[in-house]
Coordinates of N, CA and C in Angstrom, one line a residue:
X76 N 131.1 138.8 46.2 CA 131.7 137.7 46.9 C 132.3 138.0 48.2
X77 N 133.0 139.2 48.2 CA 133.6 139.7 49.5 C 132.5 140.0 50.5
X78 N 131.3 140.5 50.0 CA 130.2 140.8 50.9 C 129.6 139.6 51.5
X79 N 129.6 138.5 50.8 CA 129.0 137.3 51.3 C 129.9 136.5 52.3
X80 N 131.2 136.7 52.2 CA 132.1 136.0 53.0 C 131.8 136.1 54.5
X81 N 131.6 137.4 55.0 CA 131.3 137.5 56.5 C 130.0 136.8 56.9
X82 N 129.0 136.8 56.0 CA 127.8 136.1 56.3 C 128.0 134.6 56.4
X83 N 128.8 134.1 55.5 CA 129.1 132.6 55.5 C 129.8 132.2 56.7
X84 N 130.8 133.1 57.1 CA 131.5 132.8 58.3 C 130.6 132.9 59.5
X85 N 129.7 133.8 59.6 CA 128.8 134.0 60.7 C 127.9 132.8 60.8
X86 N 127.4 132.3 59.6 CA 126.5 131.2 59.6 C 127.2 129.9 60.0
X87 N 128.5 129.8 59.6 CA 129.3 128.6 60.0 C 129.5 128.6 61.5
X88 N 129.8 129.8 62.0 CA 130.1 129.9 63.5 C 128.9 129.6 64.3
X89 N 127.7 130.1 63.8 CA 126.4 129.8 64.5 C 126.1 128.3 64.5
X90 N 126.3 127.7 63.3 CA 126.0 126.2 63.2 C 126.9 125.4 64.1
X91 N 128.2 125.8 64.1 CA 129.2 125.1 64.9 C 128.8 125.2 66.4
X92 N 128.4 126.4 66.8 CA 128.0 126.6 68.2 C 126.8 125.8 68.6
X93 N 125.8 125.8 67.7 CA 124.6 125.0 68.0 C 124.9 123.5 68.1
X94 N 125.8 123.0 67.2 CA 126.2 121.6 67.2 C 126.9 121.3 68.5
X95 N 127.8 122.2 69.0 CA 128.5 122.0 70.2 C 127.6 121.9 71.4
X96 N 126.6 122.8 71.4 CA 125.7 122.9 72.5 C 124.8 121.6 72.6
X97 N 124.2 121.3 71.5 CA 123.3 120.1 71.4 C 124.1 118.9 70.8
X98 N 125.0 118.4 71.6 CA 125.8 117.3 71.1 C 125.0 116.0 71.3
X99 N 125.6 114.9 70.8 CA 124.9 113.6 71.0 C 124.6 113.3 72.4
X100 N 125.5 113.7 73.3 CA 125.3 113.5 74.7 C 124.1 114.2 75.3
X101 N 124.0 115.5 74.9 CA 122.9 116.3 75.3 C 121.5 115.8 74.8
X102 N 121.5 115.4 73.5 CA 120.3 114.9 72.9 C 119.9 113.6 73.6
X103 N 120.9 112.7 73.9 CA 120.6 111.5 74.7 C 120.0 111.8 76.0
X104 N 120.6 112.7 76.8 CA 120.1 113.1 78.1 C 118.7 113.6 78.0
X105 N 118.4 114.5 77.1 CA 117.1 115.1 77.0 C 116.1 114.0 76.6
X106 N 116.5 113.1 75.7 CA 115.6 112.0 75.2 C 115.3 111.1 76.4
X107 N 116.3 110.8 77.2 CA 116.1 109.9 78.3 C 115.2 110.5 79.4
X108 N 115.3 111.9 79.5 CA 114.4 112.6 80.4 C 113.0 112.5 80.0
X109 N 112.8 112.7 78.7 CA 111.4 112.7 78.1 C 110.8 111.3 78.3
X110 N 111.6 110.3 78.0 CA 111.1 108.9 78.1 C 110.8 108.6 79.6
X111 N 111.7 109.0 80.5 CA 111.4 108.8 81.9 C 110.1 109.4 82.4
X112 N 109.9 110.6 82.0 CA 108.7 111.3 82.4 C 107.4 110.7 81.8
X113 N 107.5 110.3 80.5 CA 106.4 109.7 79.9 C 106.0 108.4 80.5
X114 N 107.0 107.5 80.7 CA 106.8 106.2 81.2 C 106.3 106.3 82.6
X115 N 106.9 107.1 83.5 CA 106.4 107.2 84.8 C 105.0 107.6 85.0
X116 N 104.6 108.7 84.3 CA 103.2 109.2 84.5 C 102.2 108.3 83.8
X117 N 102.5 107.8 82.6 CA 101.6 106.9 81.9 C 101.3 105.7 82.6
X118 N 102.4 105.1 83.2 CA 102.2 103.8 83.9 C 101.5 104.0 85.2
X119 N 101.7 105.2 85.9 CA 100.9 105.5 87.1 C 99.4 105.5 86.8
X120 N 99.1 106.1 85.7 CA 97.6 106.3 85.3 C 97.1 104.9 84.9
X121 N 97.8 104.1 84.1 CA 97.3 102.8 83.7 C 97.1 101.9 84.9
X122 N 98.1 101.9 85.9 CA 97.9 101.0 87.0 C 96.7 101.5 87.9
X123 N 96.5 102.8 88.0 CA 95.4 103.3 88.8 C 94.1 102.8 88.2
X124 N 94.0 102.8 86.8 CA 92.8 102.3 86.2 C 92.6 100.8 86.4
X125 N 93.7 100.1 86.3 CA 93.7 98.6 86.4 C 93.2 98.2 87.8
X126 N 93.6 98.9 88.9 CA 93.2 98.5 90.2 C 91.9 99.1 90.7
X127 N 91.6 100.3 90.2 CA 90.5 101.0 90.8 C 89.3 101.3 89.8
X128 N 89.6 101.0 88.5 CA 88.6 101.2 87.5 C 88.6 102.6 86.9
X129 N 88.3 102.7 85.6 CA 88.4 104.1 85.0 C 87.5 105.1 85.6
X130 N 86.3 104.6 86.1 CA 85.3 105.5 86.7 C 85.8 106.2 88.0
X131 N 86.8 105.5 88.6 CA 87.3 106.0 89.9 C 88.6 106.7 89.8
X132 N 89.1 106.9 88.6 CA 90.4 107.5 88.4 C 90.3 108.9 87.6
X133 N 91.0 109.9 88.1 CA 91.0 111.2 87.5 C 92.4 111.5 87.0
X134 N 92.5 112.6 86.3 CA 93.8 113.0 85.8 C 94.8 113.3 86.9
X135 N 94.3 113.4 88.2 CA 95.2 113.7 89.3 C 96.1 112.5 89.5
X136 N 95.7 111.3 89.0 CA 96.5 110.1 89.2 C 97.7 110.1 88.3
X137 N 97.8 111.1 87.4 CA 99.1 111.3 86.7 C 100.1 112.0 87.5
X138 N 99.7 112.5 88.7 CA 100.6 113.2 89.7 C 101.3 114.4 89.1
X139 N 100.6 115.1 88.2 CA 101.2 116.3 87.6 C 100.5 117.5 88.2
X140 N 101.2 118.2 89.1 CA 100.6 119.4 89.8 C 101.4 120.6 89.3
X141 N 100.9 121.8 89.7 CA 101.5 123.0 89.3 C 103.0 123.1 89.8
X142 N 103.1 122.7 91.1 CA 104.5 122.7 91.7 C 105.4 121.8 91.0
X143 N 104.9 120.6 90.6 CA 105.7 119.6 89.9 C 106.1 120.1 88.5
X144 N 105.2 120.7 87.8 CA 105.5 121.3 86.5 C 106.6 122.4 86.6
X145 N 106.4 123.2 87.6 CA 107.3 124.3 87.9 C 108.7 123.8 88.2
X146 N 108.8 122.7 89.0 CA 110.1 122.1 89.3 C 110.8 121.6 88.1
X147 N 110.0 120.9 87.2 CA 110.6 120.3 86.0 C 111.0 121.4 85.0
X148 N 110.3 122.5 85.0 CA 110.7 123.6 84.1 C 112.0 124.3 84.6
X149 N 112.1 124.4 85.9 CA 113.3 125.0 86.5 C 114.5 124.1 86.2
X150 N 114.3 122.8 86.3 CA 115.4 121.9 86.0 C 115.8 121.9 84.5
X151 N 114.8 122.1 83.6 CA 115.1 122.3 82.2 C 115.8 123.6 81.9
X152 N 115.4 124.6 82.6 CA 116.1 125.9 82.4 C 117.5 125.8 82.9
X153 N 117.8 125.1 84.0 CA 119.1 124.9 84.5 C 119.9 124.2 83.4
X154 N 119.3 123.1 82.9 CA 120.0 122.3 81.9 C 120.4 123.1 80.7
X155 N 119.5 123.9 80.1 CA 119.7 124.7 78.9 C 120.8 125.8 79.2
X156 N 120.7 126.4 80.4 CA 121.7 127.4 80.7 C 123.1 126.8 80.8
X157 N 123.2 125.7 81.4 CA 124.5 125.1 81.7 C 125.1 124.5 80.4
X158 N 124.3 124.0 79.5 CA 124.9 123.5 78.2 C 125.3 124.6 77.3
X159 N 124.7 125.8 77.6 CA 125.1 127.0 76.8 C 126.4 127.6 77.4
X160 N 126.5 127.7 78.7 CA 127.6 128.4 79.3 C 128.7 127.4 79.7
X161 N 128.4 126.2 80.2 CA 129.3 125.3 80.6 C 129.1 123.9 80.0
X162 N 129.2 123.7 78.7 CA 128.8 122.5 78.1 C 129.6 121.3 78.6
X163 N 130.8 121.5 79.1 CA 131.6 120.4 79.6 C 131.0 119.8 80.8
X164 N 130.2 120.6 81.5 CA 129.5 120.0 82.7 C 128.6 118.8 82.5
X165 N 128.1 118.8 81.3 CA 127.1 117.7 80.9 C 127.8 116.5 80.3
X166 N 129.2 116.6 80.2 CA 129.9 115.5 79.6 C 130.4 114.4 80.6
X167 N 130.0 114.5 81.9 CA 130.4 113.6 82.9 C 129.5 112.3 82.8
X168 N 129.9 111.4 81.9 CA 129.0 110.3 81.5 C 128.8 109.4 82.7
X169 N 129.8 109.2 83.6 CA 129.6 108.3 84.7 C 128.6 108.8 85.6
X170 N 128.5 110.2 85.8 CA 127.4 110.8 86.6 C 126.1 110.6 85.9
X171 N 126.0 110.9 84.6 CA 124.8 110.8 83.9 C 124.3 109.3 83.9
X172 N 125.2 108.4 83.7 CA 124.8 107.0 83.7 C 124.3 106.5 85.1
X173 N 124.9 107.0 86.2 CA 124.5 106.7 87.5 C 123.1 107.2 87.8
X174 N 122.8 108.4 87.2 CA 121.5 109.0 87.3 C 120.4 108.1 86.6
X175 N 120.8 107.6 85.5 CA 119.9 106.7 84.7 C 119.6 105.4 85.5
X176 N 120.7 104.9 86.2 CA 120.5 103.7 87.1 C 119.5 104.1 88.2
X177 N 119.6 105.3 88.8 CA 118.7 105.7 89.8 C 117.3 105.8 89.3
X178 N 117.1 106.3 88.1 CA 115.8 106.4 87.5 C 115.1 105.0 87.4
X179 N 115.9 104.1 86.9 CA 115.4 102.7 86.7 C 115.1 102.0 88.0
X180 N 116.0 102.2 89.0 CA 115.8 101.6 90.3 C 114.6 102.2 91.0
X181 N 114.5 103.5 91.0 CA 113.4 104.2 91.6 C 112.0 103.8 91.0
X182 N 112.0 103.7 89.7 CA 110.8 103.3 89.0 C 110.4 101.9 89.3
X183 N 111.4 101.0 89.4 CA 111.2 99.6 89.7 C 110.6 99.5 91.1
X184 N 111.2 100.2 92.1 CA 110.7 100.1 93.5 C 109.3 100.6 93.6
X185 N 109.0 101.7 93.0 CA 107.7 102.3 93.1 C 106.6 101.4 92.4
X186 N 106.9 101.0 91.2 CA 105.9 100.2 90.5 C 105.7 98.8 91.2
X187 N 106.8 98.3 91.8 CA 106.6 97.0 92.5 C 105.8 97.2 93.7
X188 N 105.9 98.4 94.4 CA 105.1 98.7 95.6 C 103.6 98.8 95.2
X189 N 103.4 99.5 94.1 CA 102.0 99.7 93.6 C 101.3 98.4 93.3
X190 N 102.0 97.6 92.5 CA 101.5 96.3 92.1 C 101.3 95.4 93.3
X191 N 102.2 95.4 94.3 CA 102.1 94.6 95.4 C 100.9 95.0 96.3
X192 N 100.7 96.3 96.5 CA 99.6 96.8 97.3 C 98.2 96.6 96.6
X193 N 98.2 96.7 95.3 CA 97.0 96.5 94.5 C 96.0 97.6 94.8
X194 N 94.8 97.2 95.2 CA 93.7 98.2 95.5 C 93.9 99.0 96.7
X195 N 94.8 98.5 97.6 CA 95.1 99.2 98.8 C 96.0 100.4 98.5
X196 N 96.6 100.5 97.3 CA 97.4 101.7 97.0 C 96.5 102.8 96.4
X197 N 96.7 104.0 96.9 CA 96.0 105.1 96.3 C 97.0 106.3 96.3
X198 N 96.8 107.2 95.4 CA 97.7 108.4 95.3 C 97.3 109.4 96.3
X199 N 96.1 109.4 96.8 CA 95.7 110.4 97.8 C 95.6 109.6 99.2
X200 N 96.0 110.3 100.2 CA 95.9 109.7 101.6 C 94.5 109.4 101.9
X201 N 94.2 108.2 102.3 CA 92.9 107.8 102.8 C 92.6 108.2 104.2
X202 N 91.5 109.0 104.4 CA 91.2 109.4 105.8 C 90.0 108.6 106.3
X203 N 89.5 107.7 105.5 CA 88.4 106.8 105.9 C 88.8 105.4 105.5
X204 N 88.6 104.4 106.4 CA 88.9 103.0 106.2 C 87.9 102.4 105.3
X205 N 88.3 102.0 104.1 CA 87.4 101.3 103.2 C 87.6 99.8 103.3
X206 N 86.6 99.0 102.8 CA 86.5 97.6 103.0 C 87.7 96.9 102.3
X207 N 88.1 97.4 101.2 CA 89.2 96.7 100.4 C 90.6 97.1 100.9
X208 N 90.6 98.1 101.8 CA 91.9 98.6 102.3 C 92.6 97.6 103.3
X209 N 93.7 97.0 102.9 CA 94.4 96.0 103.7 C 95.8 96.5 104.1
X210 N 96.2 96.1 105.2 CA 97.6 96.4 105.6 C 98.5 95.5 104.9
X211 N 99.4 96.0 104.0 CA 100.3 95.2 103.2 C 101.6 95.1 103.9
X212 N 102.1 93.9 104.2 CA 103.4 93.8 104.9 C 104.3 92.8 104.2
X213 N 103.9 92.3 103.0 CA 104.7 91.3 102.3 C 105.4 92.0 101.1
X214 N 106.2 91.2 100.4 CA 106.9 91.7 99.2 C 107.9 92.8 99.6
X215 N 107.9 93.8 98.8 CA 108.8 94.9 99.1 C 108.5 95.6 100.4
X216 N 107.3 95.5 100.9 CA 106.9 96.1 102.2 C 107.5 95.4 103.4
X217 N 108.2 94.3 103.2 CA 109.0 93.7 104.2 C 110.2 94.6 104.5
X218 N 110.7 95.2 103.5 CA 111.9 96.0 103.6 C 111.6 97.5 104.1
X219 N 110.5 98.0 103.7 CA 110.2 99.4 104.1 C 108.7 99.6 104.1
X220 N 108.2 100.6 104.9 CA 106.8 100.8 105.0 C 106.2 101.6 103.8
X221 N 107.0 102.4 103.3 CA 106.6 103.3 102.2 C 107.5 103.2 101.0
X222 N 107.5 102.0 100.3 CA 108.4 101.8 99.2 C 108.1 102.7 98.0
X223 N 106.8 103.1 97.8 CA 106.4 104.0 96.7 C 107.0 105.3 96.9
X224 N 107.1 105.8 98.1 CA 107.7 107.1 98.4 C 109.3 107.0 98.2
X225 N 109.8 106.0 98.6 CA 111.3 105.7 98.5 C 111.6 105.7 97.0
X226 N 110.8 105.0 96.2 CA 111.0 104.9 94.8 C 110.9 106.2 94.1
X227 N 109.9 107.0 94.5 CA 109.7 108.4 93.9 C 110.9 109.3 94.2
X228 N 111.4 109.2 95.4 CA 112.5 110.0 95.8 C 113.8 109.7 95.0
X229 N 114.0 108.4 94.8 CA 115.2 108.0 94.0 C 115.0 108.4 92.6
X230 N 113.8 108.1 92.1 CA 113.5 108.5 90.7 C 113.6 109.9 90.4
X231 N 113.0 110.8 91.2 CA 113.0 112.2 90.9 C 114.4 112.8 91.0
X232 N 115.2 112.4 92.0 CA 116.6 112.9 92.2 C 117.4 112.4 91.0
X233 N 117.1 111.1 90.6 CA 117.9 110.5 89.5 C 117.7 111.2 88.2
X234 N 116.5 111.8 88.0 CA 116.4 112.6 86.7 C 117.3 113.7 86.7
X235 N 117.6 114.3 87.8 CA 118.5 115.5 87.8 C 120.0 115.1 87.8
X236 N 120.3 114.0 88.4 CA 121.7 113.4 88.3 C 122.0 113.0 86.9
X237 N 121.0 112.4 86.2 CA 121.1 112.0 84.8 C 121.4 113.2 83.9
X238 N 120.8 114.3 84.2 CA 120.9 115.5 83.4 C 122.2 116.3 83.8
X239 N 122.9 115.8 84.9 CA 124.1 116.5 85.4 C 123.7 117.9 85.8
X240 N 122.6 118.1 86.5 CA 122.1 119.3 87.0 C 122.4 119.4 88.5
X241 N 123.5 120.1 88.9 CA 123.9 120.1 90.3 C 122.9 120.9 91.2
X242 N 122.4 122.0 90.7 CA 121.5 122.8 91.5 C 120.2 122.1 91.7
X243 N 119.6 121.6 90.7 CA 118.3 120.9 90.8 C 118.4 119.6 91.5
X244 N 119.6 118.9 91.5 CA 119.8 117.7 92.2 C 119.6 118.0 93.7
X245 N 120.3 119.1 94.2 CA 120.1 119.4 95.6 C 118.7 119.9 95.9
X246 N 118.1 120.7 95.1 CA 116.8 121.2 95.3 C 115.8 120.1 95.3
X247 N 115.8 119.2 94.4 CA 114.9 118.0 94.3 C 115.0 117.2 95.6
X248 N 116.3 116.9 96.0 CA 116.5 116.1 97.1 C 115.9 116.7 98.4
X249 N 116.1 118.0 98.6 CA 115.6 118.7 99.8 C 114.1 118.8 99.7
X250 N 113.5 119.2 98.6 CA 112.1 119.4 98.5 C 111.3 118.1 98.6
X251 N 111.7 117.1 97.9 CA 111.0 115.8 97.9 C 111.1 115.2 99.3
X252 N 112.3 115.2 99.9 CA 112.5 114.7 101.2 C 111.6 115.4 102.2
X253 N 111.5 116.7 102.2 CA 110.7 117.4 103.1 C 109.2 117.1 102.9
X254 N 108.8 117.0 101.7 CA 107.4 116.6 101.4 C 107.0 115.3 102.1
X255 N 107.9 114.3 101.9 CA 107.6 113.0 102.5 C 107.8 113.0 104.0
X256 N 108.7 113.8 104.5 CA 108.9 113.9 105.9 C 107.7 114.4 106.6
X257 N 106.9 115.2 105.9 CA 105.6 115.8 106.5 C 104.5 114.9 106.2
X258 N 104.5 114.2 105.0 CA 103.4 113.4 104.6 C 103.3 112.1 105.4
X259 N 104.4 111.5 105.7 CA 104.5 110.1 106.3 C 103.8 110.2 107.7
X260 N 104.2 111.1 108.6 CA 103.6 111.1 109.9 C 102.1 111.3 109.8
X261 N 101.6 112.2 108.9 CA 100.2 112.5 108.7 C 99.5 111.2 108.3
X262 N 100.0 110.5 107.3 CA 99.4 109.3 106.8 C 99.4 108.2 107.8
X263 N 100.4 108.1 108.6 CA 100.5 107.0 109.5 C 99.6 107.2 110.7
X264 N 99.2 108.4 111.0 CA 98.1 108.7 112.0 C 96.8 107.9 111.6
X265 N 96.5 108.0 110.4 CA 95.3 107.3 109.9 C 95.5 105.8 109.8
X266 N 96.7 105.3 109.5 CA 97.0 103.9 109.4 C 96.9 103.3 110.8
X267 N 97.3 104.0 111.8 CA 97.2 103.5 113.2 C 95.8 103.4 113.6
X268 N 95.0 104.4 113.1 CA 93.5 104.3 113.4 C 92.9 103.1 112.7
X269 N 93.3 102.9 111.5 CA 92.7 101.8 110.7 C 93.1 100.4 111.3
X270 N 94.4 100.3 111.6 CA 94.9 98.9 111.8 C 95.4 98.7 113.3
X271 N 95.4 99.8 114.1 CA 95.7 99.7 115.5 C 97.1 99.1 115.8
X272 N 97.1 98.2 116.7 CA 98.3 97.6 117.2 C 99.1 96.9 116.1
X273 N 98.4 96.3 115.2 CA 99.0 95.6 114.0 C 100.0 96.6 113.3
X274 N 99.5 97.8 113.1 CA 100.4 98.7 112.3 C 101.5 99.2 113.2
X275 N 101.2 99.5 114.5 CA 102.2 99.9 115.4 C 103.4 99.0 115.5
X276 N 103.1 97.7 115.6 CA 104.1 96.6 115.7 C 104.9 96.6 114.3
X277 N 104.2 96.7 113.2 CA 104.8 96.7 111.9 C 105.8 97.9 111.8
X278 N 105.3 99.1 112.2 CA 106.1 100.3 112.1 C 107.4 100.3 112.9
X279 N 107.3 99.6 114.0 CA 108.4 99.5 115.0 C 109.5 98.6 114.4
X280 N 109.2 97.7 113.5 CA 110.2 96.7 113.1 C 110.6 97.0 111.6
X281 N 110.0 97.9 110.9 CA 110.3 98.2 109.5 C 110.5 99.7 109.3
X282 N 111.6 100.0 108.6 CA 111.9 101.4 108.4 C 110.9 102.1 107.4
X283 N 110.8 103.4 107.4 CA 109.9 104.1 106.6 C 110.2 104.0 105.1
X284 N 111.5 103.9 104.8 CA 112.0 103.9 103.4 C 112.5 105.3 103.0
X285 N 112.3 106.3 103.8 CA 112.8 107.6 103.5 C 113.9 107.9 104.6
X286 N 115.1 108.2 104.2 CA 116.2 108.5 105.2 C 115.8 109.5 106.2
X287 N 116.1 109.2 107.5 CA 115.9 110.1 108.6 C 114.5 110.3 109.0
X288 N 113.6 109.6 108.4 CA 112.2 109.7 108.7 C 111.8 108.4 109.4
X289 N 111.4 108.4 110.6 CA 111.2 107.2 111.4 C 109.8 106.7 111.1

């Protein structure tokens, strides 16, 4: 009996520690992250098939690249490290809830942009003008030239705010912003070729949708 007591105590301590680390809050945050990722990528793929046909859609339409997977793994590693060492950091519910609002807002903006553009929206930059490619300036495109990029920026940063990941929040903001800051000028060179003065006038009167990117 005396021999078993230390084992029982150790077992109880381990169980308590595990419960404290994976609290209801942590389980909720991880579940919301899983749902956000699943919905985002599944809906991207479904919409791509709806507008372009299954024969013209590849798995690249899921937007899952090596760098993207690495970024998400780094954010998960940060989360697990912090709930182990600093569990109180994940208990700021107003921060987590604000991140959830960002996720929903970003998702809504992006999917609205895709649906509004229809066949004119593609995940890869078009370098050749196709017959069905039209300059879309109505709907959410009245407010910004690249609403899908704006939506993704808000969504991706929101996932890290929701997880209360301070390091990944900064990294995601910087990396995603830099990506679009480079992509937008490149893409708009082709848009100016395709639509000429019409696009130039549009670009002069409507913001890009990404802060500090003209």
